[in-house]
Amino acid sequence: MKTIYECLQSKSVKWLSAIFYSVIILSVFFIMYQIARGNLNLIIAWAIMAVILIPAILSFFIFPIYVVSDDEGVGVRTLARTKRIPYENIDRIVRVDEQPLFSRNTIRLFGSGGVFGYIGWFRTKGIGTFLSYATDEKNVFLIYRKKGKPVAISVNDPDEFLPYYLKGGEK
C-alpha cells in the first residue's frame, strides 16, 4: 500500500523563504537599475546575477514536496527526483522530540538552513553527520540506515507516519 505524507513548511521556514526571495528580487532590480544608469558593466552584471539566481533556482528544485511510504521503502519526493530508502537498508526510524534538531549546536555543512526547509548535510553532537530533507523543525524523524548516514525527514502528520513504518516496514 502506498501512502503519501505532505511536507508542509513551518512558519519560520515560510518567512525565511519569503525574505530570501524578496532580497533576491530586490537585488536583481538594483543591478538592472545600476546597468541603466551606466554604473555597472553588462558582463559583470550578468556574472553577479548568475551567482545570485542559480542557487535561488536550484533551492526551489531540491526542497521536499512529500514523503512516500510503500511496501518497498520510504521515498522523499522533490521536484528534481525521489530519494528512495529501501526497508532493507533502514535500521530504525526515530522521532526527534526532546530538543530541536536544527539548533545552535547543529552545523550546516552544505545546503539550505531554512530557505524551503533544512535541506543538505548537517552535523550535530550525538548523531554526527546526517542528510536532511526537513521542512518543519518540530516534526522531524531520523531514519538510521544500515549503510550510510542517517536521513532527517519531516512530515505533516507525524502520528500517522511512524505506525505505518512499524506495521509494514520492519520485516
PDB file of N, CA and C in Angstrom, residues 101-156:
ATOM      1  N   LEU A 101      16.265  19.600  16.367  1.00  0.00           N
ATOM      2  CA  LEU A 101      17.426  19.046  15.680  1.00  0.00           C
ATOM      3  C   LEU A 101      18.268  20.153  15.052  1.00  0.00           C
ATOM      4  N   PHE A 102      17.617  21.215  14.619  1.00  0.00           N
ATOM      5  CA  PHE A 102      18.323  22.306  13.949  1.00  0.00           C
ATOM      6  C   PHE A 102      18.450  23.492  14.903  1.00  0.00           C
ATOM      7  N   SER A 103      19.304  23.324  15.907  1.00  0.00           N
ATOM      8  CA  SER A 103      19.517  24.356  16.910  1.00  0.00           C
ATOM      9  C   SER A 103      20.910  24.941  16.735  1.00  0.00           C
ATOM     10  N   ARG A 104      21.351  25.661  17.736  1.00  0.00           N
ATOM     11  CA  ARG A 104      22.685  26.276  17.681  1.00  0.00           C
ATOM     12  C   ARG A 104      23.800  25.240  17.641  1.00  0.00           C
ATOM     13  N   ASN A 105      23.531  24.055  18.158  1.00  0.00           N
ATOM     14  CA  ASN A 105      24.551  23.010  18.201  1.00  0.00           C
ATOM     15  C   ASN A 105      24.701  22.275  16.877  1.00  0.00           C
ATOM     16  N   THR A 106      23.814  22.531  15.936  1.00  0.00           N
ATOM     17  CA  THR A 106      23.868  21.859  14.641  1.00  0.00           C
ATOM     18  C   THR A 106      24.629  22.726  13.647  1.00  0.00           C
ATOM     19  N   ILE A 107      25.570  22.120  12.952  1.00  0.00           N
ATOM     20  CA  ILE A 107      26.380  22.826  11.969  1.00  0.00           C
ATOM     21  C   ILE A 107      25.925  22.421  10.577  1.00  0.00           C
ATOM     22  N   ARG A 108      25.637  23.406   9.741  1.00  0.00           N
ATOM     23  CA  ARG A 108      25.279  23.125   8.343  1.00  0.00           C
ATOM     24  C   ARG A 108      26.575  22.990   7.555  1.00  0.00           C
ATOM     25  N   LEU A 109      26.797  21.831   6.977  1.00  0.00           N
ATOM     26  CA  LEU A 109      27.993  21.586   6.181  1.00  0.00           C
ATOM     27  C   LEU A 109      27.806  22.046   4.743  1.00  0.00           C
ATOM     28  N   PHE A 110      26.632  21.735   4.191  1.00  0.00           N
ATOM     29  CA  PHE A 110      26.318  22.126   2.816  1.00  0.00           C
ATOM     30  C   PHE A 110      24.810  22.070   2.651  1.00  0.00           C
ATOM     31  N   GLY A 111      24.230  23.134   2.138  1.00  0.00           N
ATOM     32  CA  GLY A 111      22.800  23.124   1.885  1.00  0.00           C
ATOM     33  C   GLY A 111      22.104  24.362   2.395  1.00  0.00           C
ATOM     34  N   SER A 112      20.814  24.240   2.585  1.00  0.00           N
ATOM     35  CA  SER A 112      19.956  25.350   2.981  1.00  0.00           C
ATOM     36  C   SER A 112      19.592  25.226   4.453  1.00  0.00           C
ATOM     37  N   GLY A 113      19.751  26.306   5.178  1.00  0.00           N
ATOM     38  CA  GLY A 113      19.438  26.296   6.598  1.00  0.00           C
ATOM     39  C   GLY A 113      18.145  27.002   6.916  1.00  0.00           C
ATOM     40  N   GLY A 114      17.150  26.878   6.082  1.00  0.00           N
ATOM     41  CA  GLY A 114      15.856  27.479   6.365  1.00  0.00           C
ATOM     42  C   GLY A 114      15.077  27.908   5.137  1.00  0.00           C
ATOM     43  N   VAL A 115      15.737  28.151   4.028  1.00  0.00           N
ATOM     44  CA  VAL A 115      15.032  28.527   2.804  1.00  0.00           C
ATOM     45  C   VAL A 115      14.433  27.256   2.210  1.00  0.00           C
ATOM     46  N   PHE A 116      13.110  27.166   2.194  1.00  0.00           N
ATOM     47  CA  PHE A 116      12.342  25.985   1.775  1.00  0.00           C
ATOM     48  C   PHE A 116      12.541  24.800   2.710  1.00  0.00           C
ATOM     49  N   GLY A 117      13.283  24.961   3.774  1.00  0.00           N
ATOM     50  CA  GLY A 117      13.498  23.888   4.736  1.00  0.00           C
ATOM     51  C   GLY A 117      14.969  23.741   5.075  1.00  0.00           C
ATOM     52  N   TYR A 118      15.251  22.708   5.834  1.00  0.00           N
ATOM     53  CA  TYR A 118      16.624  22.387   6.220  1.00  0.00           C
ATOM     54  C   TYR A 118      17.063  21.230   5.335  1.00  0.00           C
ATOM     55  N   ILE A 119      17.690  21.590   4.233  1.00  0.00           N
ATOM     56  CA  ILE A 119      17.993  20.619   3.189  1.00  0.00           C
ATOM     57  C   ILE A 119      19.497  20.600   2.969  1.00  0.00           C
ATOM     58  N   GLY A 120      20.086  19.417   3.046  1.00  0.00           N
ATOM     59  CA  GLY A 120      21.517  19.287   2.817  1.00  0.00           C
ATOM     60  C   GLY A 120      22.172  18.453   3.884  1.00  0.00           C
ATOM     61  N   TRP A 121      23.479  18.661   4.047  1.00  0.00           N
ATOM     62  CA  TRP A 121      24.269  17.906   5.011  1.00  0.00           C
ATOM     63  C   TRP A 121      24.485  18.741   6.264  1.00  0.00           C
ATOM     64  N   PHE A 122      24.208  18.132   7.423  1.00  0.00           N
ATOM     65  CA  PHE A 122      24.355  18.786   8.711  1.00  0.00           C
ATOM     66  C   PHE A 122      25.158  17.883   9.640  1.00  0.00           C
ATOM     67  N   ARG A 123      25.677  18.474  10.725  1.00  0.00           N
ATOM     68  CA  ARG A 123      26.404  17.700  11.736  1.00  0.00           C
ATOM     69  C   ARG A 123      25.990  18.209  13.110  1.00  0.00           C
ATOM     70  N   THR A 124      25.724  17.268  14.004  1.00  0.00           N
ATOM     71  CA  THR A 124      25.375  17.615  15.372  1.00  0.00           C
ATOM     72  C   THR A 124      25.955  16.583  16.325  1.00  0.00           C
ATOM     73  N   LYS A 125      26.111  16.991  17.563  1.00  0.00           N
ATOM     74  CA  LYS A 125      26.643  16.083  18.579  1.00  0.00           C
ATOM     75  C   LYS A 125      25.646  14.959  18.840  1.00  0.00           C
ATOM     76  N   GLY A 126      26.130  13.769  18.988  1.00  0.00           N
ATOM     77  CA  GLY A 126      25.273  12.620  19.264  1.00  0.00           C
ATOM     78  C   GLY A 126      24.859  11.862  18.017  1.00  0.00           C
ATOM     79  N   ILE A 127      24.494  12.580  16.972  1.00  0.00           N
ATOM     80  CA  ILE A 127      24.062  11.944  15.718  1.00  0.00           C
ATOM     81  C   ILE A 127      25.220  11.871  14.740  1.00  0.00           C
ATOM     82  N   GLY A 128      26.007  12.907  14.688  1.00  0.00           N
ATOM     83  CA  GLY A 128      27.090  13.003  13.722  1.00  0.00           C
ATOM     84  C   GLY A 128      26.593  13.682  12.450  1.00  0.00           C
ATOM     85  N   THR A 129      27.140  13.298  11.321  1.00  0.00           N
ATOM     86  CA  THR A 129      26.757  13.867  10.035  1.00  0.00           C
ATOM     87  C   THR A 129      25.492  13.178   9.529  1.00  0.00           C
ATOM     88  N   PHE A 130      24.539  13.979   9.032  1.00  0.00           N
ATOM     89  CA  PHE A 130      23.300  13.417   8.502  1.00  0.00           C
ATOM     90  C   PHE A 130      22.808  14.256   7.333  1.00  0.00           C
ATOM     91  N   LEU A 131      22.031  13.602   6.478  1.00  0.00           N
ATOM     92  CA  LEU A 131      21.387  14.246   5.335  1.00  0.00           C
ATOM     93  C   LEU A 131      19.988  14.660   5.758  1.00  0.00           C
ATOM     94  N   SER A 132      19.587  15.861   5.409  1.00  0.00           N
ATOM     95  CA  SER A 132      18.290  16.354   5.864  1.00  0.00           C
ATOM     96  C   SER A 132      17.408  16.783   4.701  1.00  0.00           C
ATOM     97  N   TYR A 133      16.130  16.404   4.804  1.00  0.00           N
ATOM     98  CA  TYR A 133      15.063  16.858   3.913  1.00  0.00           C
ATOM     99  C   TYR A 133      13.901  17.349   4.773  1.00  0.00           C
ATOM    100  N   ALA A 134      14.183  18.125   5.806  1.00  0.00           N
ATOM    101  CA  ALA A 134      13.161  18.560   6.763  1.00  0.00           C
ATOM    102  C   ALA A 134      12.625  19.941   6.393  1.00  0.00           C
ATOM    103  N   THR A 135      11.302  20.090   6.448  1.00  0.00           N
ATOM    104  CA  THR A 135      10.668  21.379   6.183  1.00  0.00           C
ATOM    105  C   THR A 135      10.017  21.965   7.426  1.00  0.00           C
ATOM    106  N   ASP A 136       9.906  21.164   8.468  1.00  0.00           N
ATOM    107  CA  ASP A 136       9.323  21.607   9.731  1.00  0.00           C
ATOM    108  C   ASP A 136      10.205  21.084  10.854  1.00  0.00           C
ATOM    109  N   GLU A 137      10.858  21.975  11.572  1.00  0.00           N
ATOM    110  CA  GLU A 137      11.829  21.563  12.585  1.00  0.00           C
ATOM    111  C   GLU A 137      11.203  20.872  13.800  1.00  0.00           C
ATOM    112  N   LYS A 138       9.882  20.886  13.911  1.00  0.00           N
ATOM    113  CA  LYS A 138       9.215  20.257  15.058  1.00  0.00           C
ATOM    114  C   LYS A 138       8.736  18.834  14.775  1.00  0.00           C
ATOM    115  N   ASN A 139       8.543  18.458  13.548  1.00  0.00           N
ATOM    116  CA  ASN A 139       8.044  17.128  13.193  1.00  0.00           C
ATOM    117  C   ASN A 139       9.102  16.341  12.428  1.00  0.00           C
ATOM    118  N   VAL A 140      10.247  16.125  13.061  1.00  0.00           N
ATOM    119  CA  VAL A 140      11.389  15.516  12.383  1.00  0.00           C
ATOM    120  C   VAL A 140      11.547  14.058  12.806  1.00  0.00           C
ATOM    121  N   PHE A 141      11.822  13.222  11.807  1.00  0.00           N
ATOM    122  CA  PHE A 141      12.171  11.822  12.029  1.00  0.00           C
ATOM    123  C   PHE A 141      13.585  11.602  11.517  1.00  0.00           C
ATOM    124  N   LEU A 142      14.334  10.787  12.230  1.00  0.00           N
ATOM    125  CA  LEU A 142      15.653  10.377  11.770  1.00  0.00           C
ATOM    126  C   LEU A 142      15.565   8.931  11.306  1.00  0.00           C
ATOM    127  N   ILE A 143      15.946   8.703  10.076  1.00  0.00           N
ATOM    128  CA  ILE A 143      15.978   7.353   9.525  1.00  0.00           C
ATOM    129  C   ILE A 143      17.431   6.895   9.581  1.00  0.00           C
ATOM    130  N   TYR A 144      17.704   5.996  10.512  1.00  0.00           N
ATOM    131  CA  TYR A 144      19.046   5.431  10.622  1.00  0.00           C
ATOM    132  C   TYR A 144      19.153   4.287   9.633  1.00  0.00           C
ATOM    133  N   ARG A 145      20.155   4.394   8.746  1.00  0.00           N
ATOM    134  CA  ARG A 145      20.344   3.365   7.726  1.00  0.00           C
ATOM    135  C   ARG A 145      21.438   2.383   8.137  1.00  0.00           C
ATOM    136  N   LYS A 146      21.336   1.170   7.632  1.00  0.00           N
ATOM    137  CA  LYS A 146      22.363   0.168   7.899  1.00  0.00           C
ATOM    138  C   LYS A 146      23.659   0.541   7.181  1.00  0.00           C
ATOM    139  N   LYS A 147      23.520   1.063   5.977  1.00  0.00           N
ATOM    140  CA  LYS A 147      24.667   1.524   5.200  1.00  0.00           C
ATOM    141  C   LYS A 147      24.430   2.986   4.864  1.00  0.00           C
ATOM    142  N   GLY A 148      25.311   3.838   5.307  1.00  0.00           N
ATOM    143  CA  GLY A 148      25.188   5.255   5.001  1.00  0.00           C
ATOM    144  C   GLY A 148      24.799   6.084   6.219  1.00  0.00           C
ATOM    145  N   LYS A 149      24.789   7.362   6.023  1.00  0.00           N
ATOM    146  CA  LYS A 149      24.478   8.319   7.084  1.00  0.00           C
ATOM    147  C   LYS A 149      22.969   8.374   7.321  1.00  0.00           C
ATOM    148  N   PRO A 150      22.565   8.810   8.522  1.00  0.00           N
ATOM    149  CA  PRO A 150      21.135   8.977   8.793  1.00  0.00           C
ATOM    150  C   PRO A 150      20.513  10.049   7.901  1.00  0.00           C
ATOM    151  N   VAL A 151      19.196   9.949   7.702  1.00  0.00           N
ATOM    152  CA  VAL A 151      18.449  10.910   6.895  1.00  0.00           C
ATOM    153  C   VAL A 151      17.348  11.498   7.770  1.00  0.00           C
ATOM    154  N   ALA A 152      17.269  12.826   7.829  1.00  0.00           N
ATOM    155  CA  ALA A 152      16.215  13.504   8.576  1.00  0.00           C
ATOM    156  C   ALA A 152      15.118  13.912   7.607  1.00  0.00           C
ATOM    157  N   ILE A 153      13.873  13.590   7.960  1.00  0.00           N
ATOM    158  CA  ILE A 153      12.720  13.992   7.163  1.00  0.00           C
ATOM    159  C   ILE A 153      11.681  14.591   8.099  1.00  0.00           C
ATOM    160  N   SER A 154      10.768  15.344   7.542  1.00  0.00           N
ATOM    161  CA  SER A 154       9.630  15.833   8.329  1.00  0.00           C
ATOM    162  C   SER A 154       8.367  15.624   7.508  1.00  0.00           C
ATOM    163  N   VAL A 155       7.297  15.270   8.208  1.00  0.00           N
ATOM    164  CA  VAL A 155       6.007  15.063   7.558  1.00  0.00           C
ATOM    165  C   VAL A 155       4.960  15.879   8.292  1.00  0.00           C
ATOM    166  N   ASN A 156       3.875  16.173   7.600  1.00  0.00           N
ATOM    167  CA  ASN A 156       2.805  16.992   8.160  1.00  0.00           C
ATOM    168  C   ASN A 156       2.099  16.294   9.314  1.00  0.00           C
TER     169      ASN A 156
END
